[in-house]
Short mmCIF file of C-alpha atoms in Angstrom, two decimals:
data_model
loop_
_atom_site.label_atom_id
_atom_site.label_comp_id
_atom_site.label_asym_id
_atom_site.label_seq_id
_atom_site.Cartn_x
_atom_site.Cartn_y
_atom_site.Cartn_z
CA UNK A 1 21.02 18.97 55.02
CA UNK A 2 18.04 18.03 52.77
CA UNK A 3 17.19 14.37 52.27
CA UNK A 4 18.35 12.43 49.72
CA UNK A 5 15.95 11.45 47.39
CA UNK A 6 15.22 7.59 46.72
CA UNK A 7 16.03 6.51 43.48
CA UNK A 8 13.31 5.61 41.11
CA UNK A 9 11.59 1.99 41.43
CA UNK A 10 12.75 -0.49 38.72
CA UNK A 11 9.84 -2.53 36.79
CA UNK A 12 10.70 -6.18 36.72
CA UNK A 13 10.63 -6.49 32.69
CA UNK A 14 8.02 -9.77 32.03
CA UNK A 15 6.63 -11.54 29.15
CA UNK A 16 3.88 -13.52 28.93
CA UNK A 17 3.42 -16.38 26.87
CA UNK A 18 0.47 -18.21 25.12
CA UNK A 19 -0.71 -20.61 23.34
CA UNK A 20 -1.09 -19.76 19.43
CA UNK A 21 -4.86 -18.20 19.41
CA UNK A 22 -5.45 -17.23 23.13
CA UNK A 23 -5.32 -13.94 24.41
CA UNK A 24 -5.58 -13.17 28.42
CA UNK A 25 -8.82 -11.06 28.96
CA UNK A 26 -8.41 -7.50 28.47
CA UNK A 27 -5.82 -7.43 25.33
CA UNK A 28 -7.43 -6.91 22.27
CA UNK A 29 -5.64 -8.32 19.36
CA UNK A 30 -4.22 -5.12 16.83
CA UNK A 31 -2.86 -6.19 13.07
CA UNK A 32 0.08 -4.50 12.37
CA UNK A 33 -0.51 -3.05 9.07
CA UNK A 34 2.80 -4.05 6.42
CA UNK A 35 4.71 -0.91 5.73
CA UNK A 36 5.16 -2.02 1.70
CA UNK A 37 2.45 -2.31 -1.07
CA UNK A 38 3.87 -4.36 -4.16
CA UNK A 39 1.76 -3.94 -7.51
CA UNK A 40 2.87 -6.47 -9.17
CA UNK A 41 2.81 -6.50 -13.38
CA UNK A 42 2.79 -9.87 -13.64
CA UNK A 43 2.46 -10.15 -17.31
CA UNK A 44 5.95 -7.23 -17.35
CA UNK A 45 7.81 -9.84 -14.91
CA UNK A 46 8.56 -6.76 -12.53
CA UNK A 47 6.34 -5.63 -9.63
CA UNK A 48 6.97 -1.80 -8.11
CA UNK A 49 6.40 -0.99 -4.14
CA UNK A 50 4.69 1.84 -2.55
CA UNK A 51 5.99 2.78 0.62
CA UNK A 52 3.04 3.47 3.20
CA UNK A 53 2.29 6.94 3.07
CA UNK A 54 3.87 7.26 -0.26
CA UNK A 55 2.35 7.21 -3.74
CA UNK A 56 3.42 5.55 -7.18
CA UNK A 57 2.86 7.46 -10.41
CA UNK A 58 2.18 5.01 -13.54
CA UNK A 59 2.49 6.19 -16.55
CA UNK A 60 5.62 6.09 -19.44
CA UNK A 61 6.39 9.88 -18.84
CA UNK A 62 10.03 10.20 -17.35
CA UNK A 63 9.29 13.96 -16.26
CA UNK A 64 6.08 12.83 -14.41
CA UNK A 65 5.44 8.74 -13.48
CA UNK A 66 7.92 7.96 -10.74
CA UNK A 67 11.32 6.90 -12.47
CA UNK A 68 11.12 2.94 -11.80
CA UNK A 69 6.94 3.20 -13.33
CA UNK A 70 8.33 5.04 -16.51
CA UNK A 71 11.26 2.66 -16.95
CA UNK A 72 9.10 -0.39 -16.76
CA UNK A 73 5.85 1.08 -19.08
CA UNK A 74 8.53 2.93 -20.72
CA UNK A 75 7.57 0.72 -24.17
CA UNK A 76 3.54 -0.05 -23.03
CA UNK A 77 2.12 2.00 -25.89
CA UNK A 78 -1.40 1.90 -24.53
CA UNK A 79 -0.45 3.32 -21.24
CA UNK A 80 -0.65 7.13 -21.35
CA UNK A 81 2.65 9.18 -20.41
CA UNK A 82 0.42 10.23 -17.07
CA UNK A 83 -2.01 7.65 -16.66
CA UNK A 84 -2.87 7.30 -12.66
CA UNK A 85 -1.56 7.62 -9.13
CA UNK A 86 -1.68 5.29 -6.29
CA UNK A 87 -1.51 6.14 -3.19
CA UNK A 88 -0.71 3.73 0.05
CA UNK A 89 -2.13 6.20 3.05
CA UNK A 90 -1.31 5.79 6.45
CA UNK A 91 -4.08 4.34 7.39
CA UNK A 92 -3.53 1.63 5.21
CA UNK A 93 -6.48 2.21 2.84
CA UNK A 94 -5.11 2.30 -1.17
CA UNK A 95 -6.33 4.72 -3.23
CA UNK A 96 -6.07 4.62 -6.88
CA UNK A 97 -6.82 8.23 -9.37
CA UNK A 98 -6.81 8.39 -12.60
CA UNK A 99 -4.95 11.52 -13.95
CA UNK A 100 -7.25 13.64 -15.47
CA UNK A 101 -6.96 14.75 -19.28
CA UNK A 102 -4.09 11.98 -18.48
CA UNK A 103 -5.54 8.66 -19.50
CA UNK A 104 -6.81 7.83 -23.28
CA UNK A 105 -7.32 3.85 -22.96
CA UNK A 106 -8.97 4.10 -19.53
CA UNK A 107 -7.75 2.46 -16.25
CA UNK A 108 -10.33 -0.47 -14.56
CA UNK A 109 -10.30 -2.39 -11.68
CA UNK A 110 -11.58 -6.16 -11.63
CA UNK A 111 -12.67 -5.90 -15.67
CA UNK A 112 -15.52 -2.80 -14.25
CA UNK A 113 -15.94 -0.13 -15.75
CA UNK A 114 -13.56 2.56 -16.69
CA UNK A 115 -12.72 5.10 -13.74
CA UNK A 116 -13.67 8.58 -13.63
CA UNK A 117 -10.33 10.83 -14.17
CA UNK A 118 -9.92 12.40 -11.04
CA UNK A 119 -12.15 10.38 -8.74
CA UNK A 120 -10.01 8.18 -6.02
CA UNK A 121 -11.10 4.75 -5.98
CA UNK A 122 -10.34 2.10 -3.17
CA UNK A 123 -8.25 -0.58 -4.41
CA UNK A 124 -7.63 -4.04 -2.09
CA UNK A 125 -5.91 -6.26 -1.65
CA UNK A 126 -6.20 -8.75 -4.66
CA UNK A 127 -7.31 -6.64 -7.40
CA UNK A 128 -6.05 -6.16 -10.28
CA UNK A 129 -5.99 -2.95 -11.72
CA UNK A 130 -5.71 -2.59 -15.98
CA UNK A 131 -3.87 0.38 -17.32
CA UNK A 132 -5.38 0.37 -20.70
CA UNK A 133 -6.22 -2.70 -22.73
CA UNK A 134 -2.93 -4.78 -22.18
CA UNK A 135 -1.34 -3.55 -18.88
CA UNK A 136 -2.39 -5.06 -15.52
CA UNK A 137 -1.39 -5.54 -11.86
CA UNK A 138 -2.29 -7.27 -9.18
CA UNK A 139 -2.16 -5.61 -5.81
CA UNK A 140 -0.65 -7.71 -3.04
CA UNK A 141 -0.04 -7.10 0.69
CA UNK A 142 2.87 -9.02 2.22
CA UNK A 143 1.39 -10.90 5.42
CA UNK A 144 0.59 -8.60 8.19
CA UNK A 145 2.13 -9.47 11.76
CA UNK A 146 -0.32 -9.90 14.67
CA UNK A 147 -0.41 -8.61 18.15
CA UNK A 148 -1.92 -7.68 20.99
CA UNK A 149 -2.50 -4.79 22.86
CA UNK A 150 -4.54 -3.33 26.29
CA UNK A 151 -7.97 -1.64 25.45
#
């Protein structure tokens, strides 16, 4: 008869605790990026979330902009039917695009210049992004978490 094998070794589950700020040597601390981007149309009373790895069309077209952008620019006359896309990526970077042959009153970010149609832009945290001459929003990141991880 064969021997029996030995069961598997159990791992005594610990934790380690520390002070707020203090990380034992050899963990490098990781920010957990937030897995929701909320533009928020201040001035509209209404903000609109972008999953990450999703994107948001804006614009007042119900066959194109994503339903809840069309039903809240659905009366913004200076915001084209397709006006721009943004997109939250993985990676956490946020891209915005204006449509081209989309956009006649021009989309800027910070008061800049008008983007080029068709030409992704990084947006951060913070900016606010005009649709046209009376249509903004202000791009906010909920907190991130923080943790720590080995190298």
């Amino acid at each position: 008869m064969p021997p029996r094998p030995r069961p598997p070794r159990r791992r005594r589950a610990t934790a380690l605790l520390l002070p707020a700020g203090l990380l034992p040597v050899g963990l490098l601390p990781v920010v957990l990026l937030p897995a929701v981007l909320l533009l928020d149309f201040t001035g509209l009373g209404r903000h609109l979330r972008v999953a990450r790895g999703g994107t948001v069309r804006l614009g007042r077209s119900t066959r194109w902009a994503t339903p809840e952008a069309a039903d809240l620019l659905a009366d913004e006359r200076t915001v084209s039917g397709r006006h721009a896309d943004v997109e939250f990526a993985e990676d956490g970077r946020v891209w915005l695009t204006e449509v081209p042959r989309g956009s006649s009153n021009g989309t800027r970010v910070n008061g800049g210049l008008a983007l080029t149609p068709g030409h992704r832009h990084e947006i951060h945290n913070g900016d606010t992004v005009e649709l046209g001459p009376r249509v903004e929003f202000l791009v906010r990141r909920p907190t991130p978490h923080r943790g720590a991880t080995a190298p």
